[in-house]
Tab-separated table of C-alpha atoms and ligand atoms in Angstrom:
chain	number	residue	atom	x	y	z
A	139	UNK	CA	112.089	108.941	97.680
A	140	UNK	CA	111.971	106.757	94.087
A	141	UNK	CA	111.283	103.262	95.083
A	142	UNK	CA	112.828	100.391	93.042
A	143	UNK	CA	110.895	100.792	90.103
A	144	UNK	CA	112.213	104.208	89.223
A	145	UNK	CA	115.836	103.678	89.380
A	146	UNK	CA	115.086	100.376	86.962
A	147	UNK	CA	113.243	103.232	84.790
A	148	UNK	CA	116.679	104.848	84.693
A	149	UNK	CA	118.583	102.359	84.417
A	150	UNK	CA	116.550	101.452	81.456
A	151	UNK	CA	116.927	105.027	79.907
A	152	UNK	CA	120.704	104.872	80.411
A	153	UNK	CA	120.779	101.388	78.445
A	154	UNK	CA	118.727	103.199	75.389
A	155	UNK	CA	120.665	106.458	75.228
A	156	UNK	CA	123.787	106.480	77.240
A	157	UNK	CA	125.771	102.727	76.612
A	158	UNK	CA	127.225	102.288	73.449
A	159	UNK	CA	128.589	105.593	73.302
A	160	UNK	CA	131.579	107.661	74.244
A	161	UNK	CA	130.666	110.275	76.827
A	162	UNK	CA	131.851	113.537	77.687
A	163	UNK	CA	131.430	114.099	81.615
A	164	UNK	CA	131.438	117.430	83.590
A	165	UNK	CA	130.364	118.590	87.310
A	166	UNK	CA	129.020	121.785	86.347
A	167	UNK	CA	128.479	122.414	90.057
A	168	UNK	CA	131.726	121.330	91.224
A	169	UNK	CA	131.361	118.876	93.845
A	170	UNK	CA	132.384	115.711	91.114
A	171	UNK	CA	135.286	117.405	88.903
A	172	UNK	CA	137.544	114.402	89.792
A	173	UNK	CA	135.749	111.639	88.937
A	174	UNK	CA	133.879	113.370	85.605
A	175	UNK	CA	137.879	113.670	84.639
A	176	UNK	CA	137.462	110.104	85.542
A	177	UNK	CA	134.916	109.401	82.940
A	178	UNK	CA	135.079	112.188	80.515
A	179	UNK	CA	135.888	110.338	77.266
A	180	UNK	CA	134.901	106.910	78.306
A	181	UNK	CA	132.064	104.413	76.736
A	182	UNK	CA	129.275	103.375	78.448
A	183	UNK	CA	128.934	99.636	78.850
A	184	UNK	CA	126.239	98.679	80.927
A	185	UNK	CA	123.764	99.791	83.414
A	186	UNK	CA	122.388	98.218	86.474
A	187	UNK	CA	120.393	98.749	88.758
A	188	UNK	CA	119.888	97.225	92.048
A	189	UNK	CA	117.809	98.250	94.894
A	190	UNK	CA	117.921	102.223	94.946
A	191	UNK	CA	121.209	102.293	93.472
A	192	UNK	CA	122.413	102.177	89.985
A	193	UNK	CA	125.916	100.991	89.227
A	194	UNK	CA	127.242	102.418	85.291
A	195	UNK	CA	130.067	100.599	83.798
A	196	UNK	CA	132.640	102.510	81.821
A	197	UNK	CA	135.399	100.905	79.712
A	198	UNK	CA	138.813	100.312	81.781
A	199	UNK	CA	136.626	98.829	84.630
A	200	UNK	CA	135.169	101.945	85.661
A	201	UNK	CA	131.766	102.317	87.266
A	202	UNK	CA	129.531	105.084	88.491
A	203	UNK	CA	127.735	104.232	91.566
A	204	UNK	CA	124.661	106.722	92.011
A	205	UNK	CA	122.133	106.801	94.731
A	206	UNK	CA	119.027	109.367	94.081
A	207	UNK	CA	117.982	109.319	98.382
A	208	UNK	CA	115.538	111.611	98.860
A	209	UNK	CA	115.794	114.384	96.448
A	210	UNK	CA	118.108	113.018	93.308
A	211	UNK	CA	117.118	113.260	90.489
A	212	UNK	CA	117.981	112.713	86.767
A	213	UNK	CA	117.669	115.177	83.826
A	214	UNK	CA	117.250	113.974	80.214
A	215	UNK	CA	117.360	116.364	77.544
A	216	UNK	CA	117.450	116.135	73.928
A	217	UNK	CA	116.922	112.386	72.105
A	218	UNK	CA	115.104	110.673	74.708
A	219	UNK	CA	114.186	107.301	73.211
A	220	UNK	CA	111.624	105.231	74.001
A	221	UNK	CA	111.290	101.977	74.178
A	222	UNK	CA	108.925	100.727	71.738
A	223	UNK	CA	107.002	98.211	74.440
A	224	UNK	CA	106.564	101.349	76.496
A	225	UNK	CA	103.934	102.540	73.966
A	226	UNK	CA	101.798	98.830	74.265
A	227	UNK	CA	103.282	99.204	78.285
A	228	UNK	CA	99.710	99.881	79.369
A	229	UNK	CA	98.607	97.323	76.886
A	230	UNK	CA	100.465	94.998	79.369
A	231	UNK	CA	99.688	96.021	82.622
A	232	UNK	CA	96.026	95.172	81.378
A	233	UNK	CA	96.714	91.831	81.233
A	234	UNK	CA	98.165	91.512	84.356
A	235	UNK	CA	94.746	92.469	85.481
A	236	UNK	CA	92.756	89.514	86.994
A	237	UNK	CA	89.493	90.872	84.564
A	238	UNK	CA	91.476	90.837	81.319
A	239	UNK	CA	91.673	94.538	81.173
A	240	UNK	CA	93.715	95.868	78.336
A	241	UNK	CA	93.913	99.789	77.619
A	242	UNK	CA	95.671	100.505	74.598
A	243	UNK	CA	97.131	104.030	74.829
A	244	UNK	CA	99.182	105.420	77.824
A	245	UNK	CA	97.172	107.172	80.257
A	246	UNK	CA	99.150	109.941	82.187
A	247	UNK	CA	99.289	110.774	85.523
A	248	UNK	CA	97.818	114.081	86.599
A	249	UNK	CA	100.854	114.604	89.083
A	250	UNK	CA	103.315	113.536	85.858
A	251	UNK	CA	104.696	110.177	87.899
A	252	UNK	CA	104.964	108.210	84.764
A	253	UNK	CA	105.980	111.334	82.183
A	254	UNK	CA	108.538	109.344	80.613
A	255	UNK	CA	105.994	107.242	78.511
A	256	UNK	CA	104.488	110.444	77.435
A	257	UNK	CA	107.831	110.964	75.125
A	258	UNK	CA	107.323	109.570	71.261
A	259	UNK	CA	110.277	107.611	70.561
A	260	UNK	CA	112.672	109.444	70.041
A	261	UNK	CA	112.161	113.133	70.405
A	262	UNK	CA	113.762	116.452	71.634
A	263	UNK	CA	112.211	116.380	74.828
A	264	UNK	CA	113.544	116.952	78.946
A	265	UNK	CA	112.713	114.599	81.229
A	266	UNK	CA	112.953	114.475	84.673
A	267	UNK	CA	113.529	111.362	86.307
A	268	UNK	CA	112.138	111.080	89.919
A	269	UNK	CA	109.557	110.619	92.113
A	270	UNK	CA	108.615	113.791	90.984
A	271	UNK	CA	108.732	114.367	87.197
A	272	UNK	CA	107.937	117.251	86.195
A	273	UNK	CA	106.818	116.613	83.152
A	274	UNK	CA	108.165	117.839	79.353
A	275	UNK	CA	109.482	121.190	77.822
A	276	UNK	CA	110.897	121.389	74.183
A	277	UNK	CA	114.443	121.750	74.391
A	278	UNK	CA	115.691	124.675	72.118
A	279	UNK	CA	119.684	125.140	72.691
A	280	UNK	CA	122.402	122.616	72.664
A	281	UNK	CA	124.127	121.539	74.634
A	282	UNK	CA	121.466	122.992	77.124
A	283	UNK	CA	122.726	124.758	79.790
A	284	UNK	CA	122.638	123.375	83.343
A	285	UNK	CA	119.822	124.106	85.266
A	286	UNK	CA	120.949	124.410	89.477
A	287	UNK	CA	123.445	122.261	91.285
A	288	UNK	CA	124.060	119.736	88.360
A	289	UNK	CA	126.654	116.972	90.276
A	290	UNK	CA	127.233	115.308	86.852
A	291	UNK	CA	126.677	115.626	83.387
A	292	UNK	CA	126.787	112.648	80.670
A	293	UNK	CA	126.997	114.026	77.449
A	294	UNK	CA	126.364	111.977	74.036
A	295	UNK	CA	126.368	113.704	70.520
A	296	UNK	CA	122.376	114.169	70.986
A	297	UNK	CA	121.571	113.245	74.749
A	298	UNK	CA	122.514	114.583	77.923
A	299	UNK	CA	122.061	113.298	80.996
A	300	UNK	CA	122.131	115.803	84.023
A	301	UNK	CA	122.121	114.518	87.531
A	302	UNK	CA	121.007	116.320	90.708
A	303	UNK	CA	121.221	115.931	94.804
A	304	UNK	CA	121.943	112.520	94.787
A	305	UNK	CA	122.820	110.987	98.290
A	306	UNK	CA	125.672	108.815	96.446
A	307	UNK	CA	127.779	109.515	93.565
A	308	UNK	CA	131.232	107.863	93.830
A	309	UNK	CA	133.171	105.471	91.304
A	310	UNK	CA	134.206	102.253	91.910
A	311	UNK	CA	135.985	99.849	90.921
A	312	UNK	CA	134.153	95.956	90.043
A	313	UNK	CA	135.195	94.561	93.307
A	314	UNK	CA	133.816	97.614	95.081
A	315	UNK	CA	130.494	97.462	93.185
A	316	UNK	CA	129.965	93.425	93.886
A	317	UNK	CA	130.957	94.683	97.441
A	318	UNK	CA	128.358	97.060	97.186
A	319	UNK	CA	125.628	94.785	95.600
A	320	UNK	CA	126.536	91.897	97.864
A	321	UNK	CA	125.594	94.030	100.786
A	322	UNK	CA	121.682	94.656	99.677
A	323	UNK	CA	119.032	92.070	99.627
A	324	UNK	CA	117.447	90.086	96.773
A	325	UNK	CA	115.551	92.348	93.877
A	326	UNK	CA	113.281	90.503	91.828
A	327	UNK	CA	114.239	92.614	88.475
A	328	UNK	CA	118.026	91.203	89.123
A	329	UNK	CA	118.496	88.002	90.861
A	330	UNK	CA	116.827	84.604	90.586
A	331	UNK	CA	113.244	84.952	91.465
A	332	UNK	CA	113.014	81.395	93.377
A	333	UNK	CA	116.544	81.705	95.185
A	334	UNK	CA	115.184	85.601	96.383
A	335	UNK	CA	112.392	84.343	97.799
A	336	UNK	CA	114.607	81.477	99.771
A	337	UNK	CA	116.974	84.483	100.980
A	338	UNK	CA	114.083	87.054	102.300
A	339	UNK	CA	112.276	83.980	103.904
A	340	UNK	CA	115.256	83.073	105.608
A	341	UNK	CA	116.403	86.856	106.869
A	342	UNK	CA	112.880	88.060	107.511
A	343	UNK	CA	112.278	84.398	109.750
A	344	UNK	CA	115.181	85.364	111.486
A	345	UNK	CA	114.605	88.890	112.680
A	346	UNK	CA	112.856	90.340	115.945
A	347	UNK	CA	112.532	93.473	114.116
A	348	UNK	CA	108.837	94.077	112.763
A	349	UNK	CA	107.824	92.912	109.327
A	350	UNK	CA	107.142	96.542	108.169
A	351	UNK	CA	110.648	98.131	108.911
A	352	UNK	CA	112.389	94.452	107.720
A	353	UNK	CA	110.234	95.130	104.156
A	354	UNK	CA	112.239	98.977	104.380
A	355	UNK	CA	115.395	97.356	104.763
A	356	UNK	CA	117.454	97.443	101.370
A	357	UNK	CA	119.647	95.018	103.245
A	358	UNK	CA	116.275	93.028	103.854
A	359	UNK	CA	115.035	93.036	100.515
A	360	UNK	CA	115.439	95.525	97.786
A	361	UNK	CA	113.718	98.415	96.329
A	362	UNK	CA	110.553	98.482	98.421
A	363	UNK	CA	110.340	101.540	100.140
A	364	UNK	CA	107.162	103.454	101.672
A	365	UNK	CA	104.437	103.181	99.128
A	366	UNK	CA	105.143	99.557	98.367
A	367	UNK	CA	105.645	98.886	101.989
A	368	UNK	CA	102.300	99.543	103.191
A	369	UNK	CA	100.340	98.432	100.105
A	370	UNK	CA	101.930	94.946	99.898
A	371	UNK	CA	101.699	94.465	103.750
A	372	UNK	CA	97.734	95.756	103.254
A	373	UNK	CA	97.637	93.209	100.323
A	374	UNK	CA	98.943	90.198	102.389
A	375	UNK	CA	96.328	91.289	105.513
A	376	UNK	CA	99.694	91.674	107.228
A	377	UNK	CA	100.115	93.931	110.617
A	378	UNK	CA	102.736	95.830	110.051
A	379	UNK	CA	103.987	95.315	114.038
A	380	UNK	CA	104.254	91.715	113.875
A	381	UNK	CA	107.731	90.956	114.565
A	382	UNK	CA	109.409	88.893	111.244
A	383	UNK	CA	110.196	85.647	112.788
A	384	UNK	CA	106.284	85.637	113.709
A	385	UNK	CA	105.092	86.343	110.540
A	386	UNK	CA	103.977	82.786	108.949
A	387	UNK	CA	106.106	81.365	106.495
A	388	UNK	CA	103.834	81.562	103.842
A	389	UNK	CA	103.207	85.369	104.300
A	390	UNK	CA	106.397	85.772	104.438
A	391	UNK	CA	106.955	84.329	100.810
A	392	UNK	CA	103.591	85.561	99.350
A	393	UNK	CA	104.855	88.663	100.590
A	394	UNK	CA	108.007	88.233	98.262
A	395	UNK	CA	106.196	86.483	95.468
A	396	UNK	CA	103.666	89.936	95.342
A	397	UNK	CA	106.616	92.203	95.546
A	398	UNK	CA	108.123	90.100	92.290
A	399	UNK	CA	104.599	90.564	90.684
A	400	UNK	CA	104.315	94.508	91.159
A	401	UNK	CA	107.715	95.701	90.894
A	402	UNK	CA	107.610	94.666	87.155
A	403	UNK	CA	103.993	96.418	86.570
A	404	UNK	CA	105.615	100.213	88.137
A	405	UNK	CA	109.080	99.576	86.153
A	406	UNK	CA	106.891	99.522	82.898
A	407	UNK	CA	103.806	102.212	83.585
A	408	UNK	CA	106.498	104.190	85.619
A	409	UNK	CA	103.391	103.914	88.521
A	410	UNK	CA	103.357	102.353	91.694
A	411	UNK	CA	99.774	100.705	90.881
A	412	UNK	CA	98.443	98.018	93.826
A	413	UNK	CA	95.545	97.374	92.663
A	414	UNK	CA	94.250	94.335	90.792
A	415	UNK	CA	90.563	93.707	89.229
A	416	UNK	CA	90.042	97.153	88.641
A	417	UNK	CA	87.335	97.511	85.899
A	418	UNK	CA	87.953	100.023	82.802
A	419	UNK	CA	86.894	102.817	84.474
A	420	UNK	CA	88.655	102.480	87.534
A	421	UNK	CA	91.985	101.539	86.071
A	422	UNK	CA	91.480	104.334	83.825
A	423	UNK	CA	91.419	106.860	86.925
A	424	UNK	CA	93.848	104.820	89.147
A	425	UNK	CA	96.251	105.638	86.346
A	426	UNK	CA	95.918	109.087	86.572
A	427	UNK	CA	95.317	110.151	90.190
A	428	UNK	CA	97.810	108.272	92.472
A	429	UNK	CA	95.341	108.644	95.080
A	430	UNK	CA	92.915	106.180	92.920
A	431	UNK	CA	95.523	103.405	92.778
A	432	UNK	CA	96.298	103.003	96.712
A	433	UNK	CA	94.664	100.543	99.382
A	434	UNK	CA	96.073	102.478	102.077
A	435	UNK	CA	99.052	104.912	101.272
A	436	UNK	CA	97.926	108.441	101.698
A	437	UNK	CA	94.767	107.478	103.206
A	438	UNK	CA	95.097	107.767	106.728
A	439	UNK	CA	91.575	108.900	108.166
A	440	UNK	CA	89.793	107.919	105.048
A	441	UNK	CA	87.471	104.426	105.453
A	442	UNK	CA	88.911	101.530	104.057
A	443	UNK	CA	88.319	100.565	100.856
A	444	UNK	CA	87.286	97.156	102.112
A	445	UNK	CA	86.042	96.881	105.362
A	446	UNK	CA	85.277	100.714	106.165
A	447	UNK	CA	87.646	101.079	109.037
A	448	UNK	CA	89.628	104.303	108.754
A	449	UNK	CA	93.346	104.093	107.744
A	450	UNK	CA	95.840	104.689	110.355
A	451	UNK	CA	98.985	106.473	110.155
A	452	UNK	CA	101.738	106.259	112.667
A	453	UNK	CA	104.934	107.187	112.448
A	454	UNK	CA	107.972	104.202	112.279
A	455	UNK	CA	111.630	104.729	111.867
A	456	UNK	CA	110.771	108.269	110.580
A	457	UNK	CA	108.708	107.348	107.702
A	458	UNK	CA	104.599	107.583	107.576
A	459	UNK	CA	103.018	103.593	107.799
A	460	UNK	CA	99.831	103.462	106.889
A	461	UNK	CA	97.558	100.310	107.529
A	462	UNK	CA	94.092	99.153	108.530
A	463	UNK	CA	93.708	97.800	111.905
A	464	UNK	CA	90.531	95.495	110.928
A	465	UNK	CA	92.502	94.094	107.798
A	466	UNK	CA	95.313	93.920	109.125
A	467	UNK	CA	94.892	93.205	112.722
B	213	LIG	ZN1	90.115	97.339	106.235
């Protein structure tokens, strides 16, 4: 499932291609004929995203309210600009990095997570937006024609927008979209830093429910979902069991305040990287294998990278948790 840093990534991409510009909208598959009529010769105003979800504002107080779940995804074909930090992106992340660190070009992912940055600004390209990219072809007709069950497409004179099995795909009105955003918890990316960590402290202190399915809870706190979860808890030495209102307060809000530092770091290298004080080399190979950038996710049985103990995985609410028991006992 994309975590909170992907659908910024989108959001982004609809800000540099999409708003500004008139679109013309189509359910090639059927299921969203209404509301494309909807939004078929409409401008794009604004993108947000929030959480998992991203809300698209059209003129006459219009928005699109899209939520990828589990297997959305969004196709961009033809210009895909972008934007000209991305190319110095890596250049940032390095100094983040406790040892000063700064690697000047991008350095891809074997599995494609971060594919987008690959894209010279701006190209013909297709790019798939997801936890899964899939990396570039060269686009040769155009418009090109959909590929599968395409729910919507957002057409601009020179980029299209194609999206996929989303769980959520509705419009709604303002009202219904500050409904919408008033449900969720704080996101770093959106609301006031200081005042999100007040909110989360309070809810988490609060809550019987254990600190690992409260951090999974877009109601809770937004964005994080299971590759975030268990790294951040691993970071804070945090058992994932521990009920919230046992957790001590200043977990609690280190938790937050760590959440607010990496969320920023995947939005821009498009990777979920953890890991601080890596030296050249590592961050180098972190970069490209997701299994280099982990403390714990997708590790279970393998020794700990600090104390040796091998990661656990257990099942919780569905989803795979993955922890040390000496860390984090
Ligand atoms: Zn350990």
């Amino acid at each position: 499932m994309p975590e909170g840093h992907s659908v910024h990534r989108i959001a982004r991409q609809f800000e540099r291609n999409i708003v500004g510009r008139t679109v013309t909208a189509s359910s090639p598959q059927g299921r969203f004929v209404e509301g494309a009529a909807v939004l078929d010769g409409r401008e794009a105003l604004e993108a947000r995203a929030v959480a998992k979800q991203m809300f698209l504002r059209f003129d006459g107080d219009v928005w699109l309210r899209v939520h990828l779940g589990m297997y959305g995804a969004w196709d961009f074909s033809g210009d895909v600009s972008v934007d000209a930090t991305i190319a110095s992106s890596n250049g940032r992340m390095g100094q983040t990095n406790q040892r000063g660190t700064v690697v000047d070009e991008a350095i891809m992912d074997a599995a494609g997570e971060n594919s987008l940055s690959s894209i010279g600004a701006p190209r013909r390209a297709r790019v798939r937006m997801s936890e899964q990219t899939t990396g570039l072809d060269e686009q040769i007709e155009w418009p090109p024609p959909p590929v599968g069950a395409v729910r919507l497409r957002l057409l601009t004179d020179t980029t299209c927008a194609d999206l996929r099995g989303p769980t959520a795909c509705a419009l709604q009105t303002s009202d219904e979209v500050q409904a919408t955003i008033d449900k969720l918890g704080p996101d770093p990316l959106v609301d006031d830093v200081a005042e999100g960590e007040e909110r989360f402290t309070a809810t988490v202190k609060k809550k019987p429910t254990s600190i690992g399915l409260l951090l999974m809870d877009q109601s809770v706190v937004s964005g994080i979902g299971n590759v975030y979860r268990a790294e951040l808890l691993f970071r804070a030495r945090q058992n994932p069991h521990t009920p919230g209102r046992d957790v001590p307060e200043e977990v609690v809000r280190e938790l937050w305040r760590d959440w607010a530092r990496l969320l920023p770091i995947g939005v821009e290298t498009g990777q979920m990287m953890t890991m601080d004080d890596l030296d050249p080399e590592a961050y180098r190979r972190a970069m490209a294998h997701r299994d280099d950038r982990h403390w714990v996710y997708h590790r279970a049985g393998l020794p700990c990278r600090v104390c040796g103990t091998t990661v656990l995985m257990e099942e919780a609410a569905g989803r795979k948790l993955y922890w040390c028991p000496r860390c984090q006992a």
